[in-house]
GROMACS .gro file of C-alpha atoms in nm:
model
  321
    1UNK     CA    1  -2.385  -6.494   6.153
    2UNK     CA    2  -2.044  -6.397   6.050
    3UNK     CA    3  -2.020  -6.070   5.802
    4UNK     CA    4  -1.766  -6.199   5.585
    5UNK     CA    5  -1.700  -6.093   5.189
    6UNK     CA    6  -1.898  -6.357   5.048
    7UNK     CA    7  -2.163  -6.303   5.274
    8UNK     CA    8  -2.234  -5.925   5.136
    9UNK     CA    9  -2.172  -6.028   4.807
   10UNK     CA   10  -2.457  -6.261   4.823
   11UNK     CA   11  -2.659  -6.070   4.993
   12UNK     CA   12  -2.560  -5.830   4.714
   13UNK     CA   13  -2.659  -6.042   4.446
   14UNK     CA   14  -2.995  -6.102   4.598
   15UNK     CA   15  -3.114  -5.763   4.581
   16UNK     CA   16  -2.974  -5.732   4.223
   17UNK     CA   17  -3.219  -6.065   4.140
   18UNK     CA   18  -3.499  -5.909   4.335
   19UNK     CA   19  -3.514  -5.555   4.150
   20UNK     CA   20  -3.380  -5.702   3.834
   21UNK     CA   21  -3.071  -5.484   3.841
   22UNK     CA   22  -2.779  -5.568   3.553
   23UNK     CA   23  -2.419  -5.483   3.585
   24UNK     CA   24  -2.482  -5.230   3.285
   25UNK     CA   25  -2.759  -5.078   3.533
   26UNK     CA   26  -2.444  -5.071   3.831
   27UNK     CA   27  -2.204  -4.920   3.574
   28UNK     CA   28  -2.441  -4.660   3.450
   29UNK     CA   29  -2.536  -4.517   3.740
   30UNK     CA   30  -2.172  -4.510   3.866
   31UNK     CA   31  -2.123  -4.281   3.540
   32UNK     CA   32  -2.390  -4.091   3.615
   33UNK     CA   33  -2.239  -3.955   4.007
   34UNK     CA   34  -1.993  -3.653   4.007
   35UNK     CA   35  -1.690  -3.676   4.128
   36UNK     CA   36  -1.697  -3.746   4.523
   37UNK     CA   37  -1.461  -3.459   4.721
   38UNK     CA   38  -1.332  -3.744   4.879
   39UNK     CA   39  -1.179  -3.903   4.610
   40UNK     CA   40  -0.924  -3.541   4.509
   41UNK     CA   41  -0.635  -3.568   4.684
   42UNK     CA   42  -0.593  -3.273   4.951
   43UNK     CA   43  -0.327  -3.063   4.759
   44UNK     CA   44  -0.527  -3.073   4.479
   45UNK     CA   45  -0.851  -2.933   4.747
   46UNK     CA   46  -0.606  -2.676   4.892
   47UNK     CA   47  -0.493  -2.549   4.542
   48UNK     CA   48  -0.869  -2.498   4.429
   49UNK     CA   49  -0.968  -2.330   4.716
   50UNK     CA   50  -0.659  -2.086   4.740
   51UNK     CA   51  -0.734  -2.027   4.359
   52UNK     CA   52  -1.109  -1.944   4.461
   53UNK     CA   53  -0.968  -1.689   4.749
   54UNK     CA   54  -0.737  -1.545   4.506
   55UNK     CA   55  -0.974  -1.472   4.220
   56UNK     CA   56  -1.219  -1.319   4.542
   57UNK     CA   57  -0.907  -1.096   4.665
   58UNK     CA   58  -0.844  -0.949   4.272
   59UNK     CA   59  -1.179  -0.864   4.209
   60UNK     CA   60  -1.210  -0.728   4.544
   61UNK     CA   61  -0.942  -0.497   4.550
   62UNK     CA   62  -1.021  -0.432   4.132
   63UNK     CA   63  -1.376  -0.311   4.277
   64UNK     CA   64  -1.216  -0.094   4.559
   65UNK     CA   65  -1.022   0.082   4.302
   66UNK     CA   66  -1.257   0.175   4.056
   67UNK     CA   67  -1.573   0.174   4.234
   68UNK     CA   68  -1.585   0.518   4.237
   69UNK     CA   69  -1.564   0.550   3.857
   70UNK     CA   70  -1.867   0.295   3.854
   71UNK     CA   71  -2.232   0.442   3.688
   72UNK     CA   72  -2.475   0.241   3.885
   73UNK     CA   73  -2.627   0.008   3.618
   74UNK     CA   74  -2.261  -0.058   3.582
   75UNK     CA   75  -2.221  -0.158   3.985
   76UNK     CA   76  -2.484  -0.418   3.975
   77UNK     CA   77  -2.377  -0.587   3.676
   78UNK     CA   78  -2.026  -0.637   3.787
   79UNK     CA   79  -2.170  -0.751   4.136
   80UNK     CA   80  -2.504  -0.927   4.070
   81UNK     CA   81  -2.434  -0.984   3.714
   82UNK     CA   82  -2.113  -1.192   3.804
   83UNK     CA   83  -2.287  -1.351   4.040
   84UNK     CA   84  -2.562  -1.477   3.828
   85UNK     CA   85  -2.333  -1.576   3.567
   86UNK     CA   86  -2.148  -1.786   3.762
   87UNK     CA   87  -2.452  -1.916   3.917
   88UNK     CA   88  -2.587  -2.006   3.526
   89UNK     CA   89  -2.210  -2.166   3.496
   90UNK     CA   90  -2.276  -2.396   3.768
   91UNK     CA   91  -2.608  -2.477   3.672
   92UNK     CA   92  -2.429  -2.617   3.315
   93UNK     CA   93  -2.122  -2.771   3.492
   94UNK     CA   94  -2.345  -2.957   3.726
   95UNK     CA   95  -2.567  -3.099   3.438
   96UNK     CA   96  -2.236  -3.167   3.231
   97UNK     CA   97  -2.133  -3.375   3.596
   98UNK     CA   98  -1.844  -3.174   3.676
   99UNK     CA   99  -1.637  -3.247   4.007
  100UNK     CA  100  -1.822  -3.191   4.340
  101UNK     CA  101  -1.509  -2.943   4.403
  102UNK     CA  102  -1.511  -2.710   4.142
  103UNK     CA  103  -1.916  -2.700   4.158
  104UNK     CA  104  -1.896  -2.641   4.508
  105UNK     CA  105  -1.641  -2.339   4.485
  106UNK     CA  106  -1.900  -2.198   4.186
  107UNK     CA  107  -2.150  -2.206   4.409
  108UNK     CA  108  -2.040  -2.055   4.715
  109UNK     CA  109  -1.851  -1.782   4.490
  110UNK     CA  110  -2.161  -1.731   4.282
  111UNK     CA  111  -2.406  -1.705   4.581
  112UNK     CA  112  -2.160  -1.468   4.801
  113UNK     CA  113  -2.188  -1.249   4.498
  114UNK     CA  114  -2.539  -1.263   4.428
  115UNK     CA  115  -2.616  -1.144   4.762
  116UNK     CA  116  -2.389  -0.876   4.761
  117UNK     CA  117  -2.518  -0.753   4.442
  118UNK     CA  118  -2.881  -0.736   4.590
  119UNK     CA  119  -2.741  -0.526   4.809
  120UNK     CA  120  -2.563  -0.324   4.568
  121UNK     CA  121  -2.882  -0.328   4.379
  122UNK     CA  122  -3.098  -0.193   4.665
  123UNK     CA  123  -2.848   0.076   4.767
  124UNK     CA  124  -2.851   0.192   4.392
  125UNK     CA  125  -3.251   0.214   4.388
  126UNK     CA  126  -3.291   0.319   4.681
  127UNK     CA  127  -3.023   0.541   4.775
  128UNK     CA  128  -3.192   0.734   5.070
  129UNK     CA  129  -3.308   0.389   5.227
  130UNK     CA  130  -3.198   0.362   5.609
  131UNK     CA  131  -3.396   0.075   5.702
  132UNK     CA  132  -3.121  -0.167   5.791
  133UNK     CA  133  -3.287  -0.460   5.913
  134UNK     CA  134  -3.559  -0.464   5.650
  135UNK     CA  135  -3.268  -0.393   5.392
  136UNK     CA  136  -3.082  -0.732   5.520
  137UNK     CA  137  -3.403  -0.882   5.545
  138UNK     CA  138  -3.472  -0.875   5.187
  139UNK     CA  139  -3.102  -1.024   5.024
  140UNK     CA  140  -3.111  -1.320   5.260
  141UNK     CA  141  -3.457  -1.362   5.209
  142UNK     CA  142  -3.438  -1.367   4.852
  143UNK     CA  143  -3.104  -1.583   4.861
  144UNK     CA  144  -3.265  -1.810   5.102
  145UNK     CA  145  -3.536  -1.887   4.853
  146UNK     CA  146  -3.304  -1.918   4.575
  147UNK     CA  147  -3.027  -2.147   4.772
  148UNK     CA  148  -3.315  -2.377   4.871
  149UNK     CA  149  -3.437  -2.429   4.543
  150UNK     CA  150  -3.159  -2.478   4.377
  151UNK     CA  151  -3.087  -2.748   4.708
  152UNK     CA  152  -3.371  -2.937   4.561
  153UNK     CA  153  -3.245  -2.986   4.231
  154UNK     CA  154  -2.859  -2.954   4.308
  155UNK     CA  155  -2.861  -3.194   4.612
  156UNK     CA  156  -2.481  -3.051   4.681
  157UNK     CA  157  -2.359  -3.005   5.025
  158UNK     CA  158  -2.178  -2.641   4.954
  159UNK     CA  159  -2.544  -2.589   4.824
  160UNK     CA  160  -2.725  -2.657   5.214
  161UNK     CA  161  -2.437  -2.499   5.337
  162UNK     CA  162  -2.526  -2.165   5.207
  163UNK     CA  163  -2.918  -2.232   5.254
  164UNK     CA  164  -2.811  -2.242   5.629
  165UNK     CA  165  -2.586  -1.922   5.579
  166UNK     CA  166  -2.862  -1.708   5.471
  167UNK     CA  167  -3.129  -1.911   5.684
  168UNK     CA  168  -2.922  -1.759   5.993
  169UNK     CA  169  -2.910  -1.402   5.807
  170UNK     CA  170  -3.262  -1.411   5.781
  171UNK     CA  171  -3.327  -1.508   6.164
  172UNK     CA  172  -3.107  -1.242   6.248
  173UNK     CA  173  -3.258  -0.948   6.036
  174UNK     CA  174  -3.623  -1.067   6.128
  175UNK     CA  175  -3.591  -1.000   6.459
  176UNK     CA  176  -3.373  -0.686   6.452
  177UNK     CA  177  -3.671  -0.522   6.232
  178UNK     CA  178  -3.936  -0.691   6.436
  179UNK     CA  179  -3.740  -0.506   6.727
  180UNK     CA  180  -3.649  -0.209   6.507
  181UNK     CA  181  -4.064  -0.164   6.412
  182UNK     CA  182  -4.168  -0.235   6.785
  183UNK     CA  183  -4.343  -0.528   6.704
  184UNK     CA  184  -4.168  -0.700   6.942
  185UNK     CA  185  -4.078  -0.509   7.276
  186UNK     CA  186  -3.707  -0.485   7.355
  187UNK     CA  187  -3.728  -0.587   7.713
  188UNK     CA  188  -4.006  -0.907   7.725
  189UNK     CA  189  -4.051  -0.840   8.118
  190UNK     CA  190  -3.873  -0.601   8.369
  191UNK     CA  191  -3.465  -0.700   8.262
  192UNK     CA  192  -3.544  -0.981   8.010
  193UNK     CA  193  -3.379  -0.894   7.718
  194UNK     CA  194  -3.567  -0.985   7.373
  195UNK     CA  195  -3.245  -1.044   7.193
  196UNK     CA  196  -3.074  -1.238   7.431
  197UNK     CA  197  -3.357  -1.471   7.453
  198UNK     CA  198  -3.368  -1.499   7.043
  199UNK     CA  199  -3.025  -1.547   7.031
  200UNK     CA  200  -3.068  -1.818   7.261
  201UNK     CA  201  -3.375  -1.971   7.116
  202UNK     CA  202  -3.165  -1.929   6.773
  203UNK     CA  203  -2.903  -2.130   6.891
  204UNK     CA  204  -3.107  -2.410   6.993
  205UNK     CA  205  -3.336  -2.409   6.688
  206UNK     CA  206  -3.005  -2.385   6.499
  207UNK     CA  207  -2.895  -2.694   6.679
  208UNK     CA  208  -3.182  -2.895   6.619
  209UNK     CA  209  -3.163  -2.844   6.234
  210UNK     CA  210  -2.835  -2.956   6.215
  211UNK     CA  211  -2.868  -3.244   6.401
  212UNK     CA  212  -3.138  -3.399   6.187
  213UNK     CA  213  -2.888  -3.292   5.859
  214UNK     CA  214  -2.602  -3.463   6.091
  215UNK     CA  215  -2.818  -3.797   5.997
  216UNK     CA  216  -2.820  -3.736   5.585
  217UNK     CA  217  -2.537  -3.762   5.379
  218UNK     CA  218  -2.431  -3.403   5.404
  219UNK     CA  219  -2.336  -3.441   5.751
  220UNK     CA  220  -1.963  -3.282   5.724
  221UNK     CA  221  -2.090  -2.918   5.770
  222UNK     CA  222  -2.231  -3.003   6.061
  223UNK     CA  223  -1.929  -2.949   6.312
  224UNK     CA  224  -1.923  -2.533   6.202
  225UNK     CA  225  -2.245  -2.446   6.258
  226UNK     CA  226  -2.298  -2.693   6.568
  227UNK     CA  227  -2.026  -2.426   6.691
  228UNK     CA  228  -2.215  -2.147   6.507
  229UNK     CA  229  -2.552  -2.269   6.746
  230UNK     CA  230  -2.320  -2.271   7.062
  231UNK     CA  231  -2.202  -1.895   7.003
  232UNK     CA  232  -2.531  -1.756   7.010
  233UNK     CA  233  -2.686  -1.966   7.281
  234UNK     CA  234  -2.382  -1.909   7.507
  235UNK     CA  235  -2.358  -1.550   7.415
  236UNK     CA  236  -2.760  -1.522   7.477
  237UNK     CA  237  -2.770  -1.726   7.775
  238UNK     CA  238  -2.495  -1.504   7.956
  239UNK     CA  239  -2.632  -1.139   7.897
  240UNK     CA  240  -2.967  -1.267   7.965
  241UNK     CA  241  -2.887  -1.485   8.308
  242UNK     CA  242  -2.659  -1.149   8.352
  243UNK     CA  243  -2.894  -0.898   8.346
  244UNK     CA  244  -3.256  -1.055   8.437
  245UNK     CA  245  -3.167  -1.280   8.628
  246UNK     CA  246  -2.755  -1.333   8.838
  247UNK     CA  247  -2.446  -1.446   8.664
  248UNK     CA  248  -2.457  -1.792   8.877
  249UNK     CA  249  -2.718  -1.901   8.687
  250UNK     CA  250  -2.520  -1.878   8.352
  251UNK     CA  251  -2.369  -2.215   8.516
  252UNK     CA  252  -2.696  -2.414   8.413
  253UNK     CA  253  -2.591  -2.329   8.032
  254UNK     CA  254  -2.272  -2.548   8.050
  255UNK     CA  255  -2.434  -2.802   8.164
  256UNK     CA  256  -2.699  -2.782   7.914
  257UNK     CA  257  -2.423  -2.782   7.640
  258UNK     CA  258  -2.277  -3.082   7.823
  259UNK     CA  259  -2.588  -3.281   7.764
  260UNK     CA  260  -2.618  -3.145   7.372
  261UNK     CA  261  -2.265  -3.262   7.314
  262UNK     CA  262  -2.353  -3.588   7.449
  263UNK     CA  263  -2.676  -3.635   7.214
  264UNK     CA  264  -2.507  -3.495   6.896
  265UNK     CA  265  -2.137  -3.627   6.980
  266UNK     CA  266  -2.022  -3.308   6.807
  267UNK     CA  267  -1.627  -3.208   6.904
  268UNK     CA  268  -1.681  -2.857   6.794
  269UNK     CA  269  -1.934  -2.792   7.074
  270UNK     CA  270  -1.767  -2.990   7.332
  271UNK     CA  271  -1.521  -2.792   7.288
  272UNK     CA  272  -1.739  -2.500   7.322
  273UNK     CA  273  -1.890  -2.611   7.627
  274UNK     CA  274  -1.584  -2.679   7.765
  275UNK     CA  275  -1.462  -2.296   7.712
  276UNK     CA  276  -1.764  -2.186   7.850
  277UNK     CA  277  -1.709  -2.422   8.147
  278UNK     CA  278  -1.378  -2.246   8.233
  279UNK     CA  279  -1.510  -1.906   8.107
  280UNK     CA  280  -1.801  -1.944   8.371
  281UNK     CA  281  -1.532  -2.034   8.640
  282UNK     CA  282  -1.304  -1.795   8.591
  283UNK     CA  283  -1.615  -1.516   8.628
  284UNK     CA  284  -1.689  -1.621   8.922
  285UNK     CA  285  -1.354  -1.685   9.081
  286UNK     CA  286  -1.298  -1.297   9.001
  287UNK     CA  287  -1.654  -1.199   9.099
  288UNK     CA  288  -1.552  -1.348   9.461
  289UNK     CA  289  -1.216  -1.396   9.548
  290UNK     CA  290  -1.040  -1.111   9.352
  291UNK     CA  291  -0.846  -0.879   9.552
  292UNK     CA  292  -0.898  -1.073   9.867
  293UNK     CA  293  -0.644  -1.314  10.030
  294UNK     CA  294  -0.802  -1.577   9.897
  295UNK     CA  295  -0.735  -1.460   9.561
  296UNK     CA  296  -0.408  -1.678   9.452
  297UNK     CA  297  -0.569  -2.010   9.616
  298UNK     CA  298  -0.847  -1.929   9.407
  299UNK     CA  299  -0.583  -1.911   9.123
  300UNK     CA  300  -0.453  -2.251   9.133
  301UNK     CA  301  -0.760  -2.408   9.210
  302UNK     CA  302  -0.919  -2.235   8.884
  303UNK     CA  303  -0.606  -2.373   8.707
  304UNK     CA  304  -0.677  -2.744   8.864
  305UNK     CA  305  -1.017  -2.733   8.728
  306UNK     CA  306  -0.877  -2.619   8.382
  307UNK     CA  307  -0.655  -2.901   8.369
  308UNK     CA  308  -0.941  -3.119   8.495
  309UNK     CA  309  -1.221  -3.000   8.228
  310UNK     CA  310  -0.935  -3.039   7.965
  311UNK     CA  311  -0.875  -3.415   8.023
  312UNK     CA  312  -1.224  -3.481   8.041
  313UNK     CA  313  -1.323  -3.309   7.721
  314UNK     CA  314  -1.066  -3.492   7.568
  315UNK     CA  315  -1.183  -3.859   7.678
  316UNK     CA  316  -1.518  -3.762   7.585
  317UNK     CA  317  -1.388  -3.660   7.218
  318UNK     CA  318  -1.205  -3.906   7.210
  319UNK     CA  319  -1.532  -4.135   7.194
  320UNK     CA  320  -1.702  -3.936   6.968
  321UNK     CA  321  -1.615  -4.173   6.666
   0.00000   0.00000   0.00000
């Protein structure tokens, strides 16, 4: 069967019949979306966003100025307080079905100053606190919470974008006061490193929740933190092959990557993979050729196999369509 026009329109008007759906039903619910990102032309994007950065700068350097002069009560205001305005503002723009663009920039803006004001907040009550990782612990926690309920209301991508911004805060500040409280013992066995192995288990848990969002309709912020996941598990998986185990074995994680990049089609961590590929060679060409006569052969052959990684990452990304 041929997919022509008049084949989906059919089909089109077959589901209308079977639901009982009216044109007036079509055209109200058109109403009813926000404005898709999609549909603003790129200046337009670029000019919003540069706007948002600039208002960020002024009130960033009008903070650093006066700070000083601040009373406490006044420090959280203008840092939480702004926050939560803006967060109210948002709230009201996104019932009154404002652009996806200018409720996205509220939201980011009002949730980057939200959790900076808990922390303001905290410092100001607690002045001779010291507890770092519990400190941390409690803003993203809090903002967490916050950024996934208002995810369940405001379905908005900036929205799970943040979620996943303080979800990795709060991963990170967990285990730092797990570590911090011995709770969890810094070295697992005799040179197994507890944060290397959570910043490897991190990454791949990291992974595997964006690859199930890379399926829903919020699927474009998928590419950063795919690259996000690849930091840590690269940067876990060398220190820990490094030190429990021998830097030969950090080889296994490329290949690991390989086969992620394969199953997720991401660019970002091909790319990745591909720089830990080379990074991986060019460790061990040092580790046993450097100053030894072998040492320019090994050179040239490490810049062969450059070349050679580069063309294939670039076929491969090529098919990632």
């Amino acid at each position: 069967m041929s997919y022509t026009k008049e084949n989906h329109l059919a089909e089109i008007i077959s589901l209308m019949r079977r639901y009982k759906i009216s044109l007036a039903d079509i055209d109200a619910y058109g109403k009813s979306q926000p404005v898709s990102l999609k549909e603003t032309p790129r200046f337009i994007v670029f000019l919003a966003y540069l706007g948002g950065l600039l208002v960020l700068g002024g009130l960033g350097i009008y903070l650093k100025d006066h700070w000083e002069s601040f009373a406490s009560v006044e420090r959280i205001v203008i840092t939480y307080g702004v926050g939560l305005s803006l967060y109210i503002l948002a709230l009201v723009l996104y019932k009154k079905r404002a652009s996806t663009l200018t409720l996205s920039n509220f939201f980011v803006i009002a949730f980057l100053f939200q959790g900076g004001g808990l922390g303001v907040a905290l410092h100001e009550l607690f002045p001779e606190g010291d507890n770092l990782p519990l400190f941390v612990l409690v803003i993203s926690g809090v903002m967490l919470f916050q950024t996934l309920v208002t995810f369940y209301k405001v379905p908005l991508t900036a929205v799970l974008f943040m979620g996943i911004y303080y979800l990795v805060f709060t991963y990170g500040a967990l285990v730092a006061y797990l570590l911090n409280e011995d709770f969890i013992p810094r070295d697992l066995f005799e040179r197994l490193s507890s944060v290397d192995l959570f910043a490897l288990l991190g990454g791949l848990t990291l992974v595997a929740l964006v690859y199930k969002i890379q399926k829903t309709p919020y699927r474009i912020i998928c590419g950063f933190w795919y690259f996000a996941a690849m930091v840590a598990f690269y940067g876990g998986s060398y220190w820990l092959f490094k030190d429990a185990l021998s830097p030969e074995f950090f080889g296994f994680a490329p290949l690991l990557g390989l086969i992620l990049a394969q199953v997720t089609r991401s660019k970002a961590m091909l790319a990745l993979t591909a720089l830990a590929f080379i990074g991986y060679l060019g460790d061990m060409t040092a580790k046993y050729f450097f100053d030894t006569p072998w040492w320019p052969i090994a050179l040239v052959a490490m810049g062969l196999l450059t070349i050679f990684i580069a063309v294939l990452s670039y076929r491969r990304a090529q098919s990632y369509r």
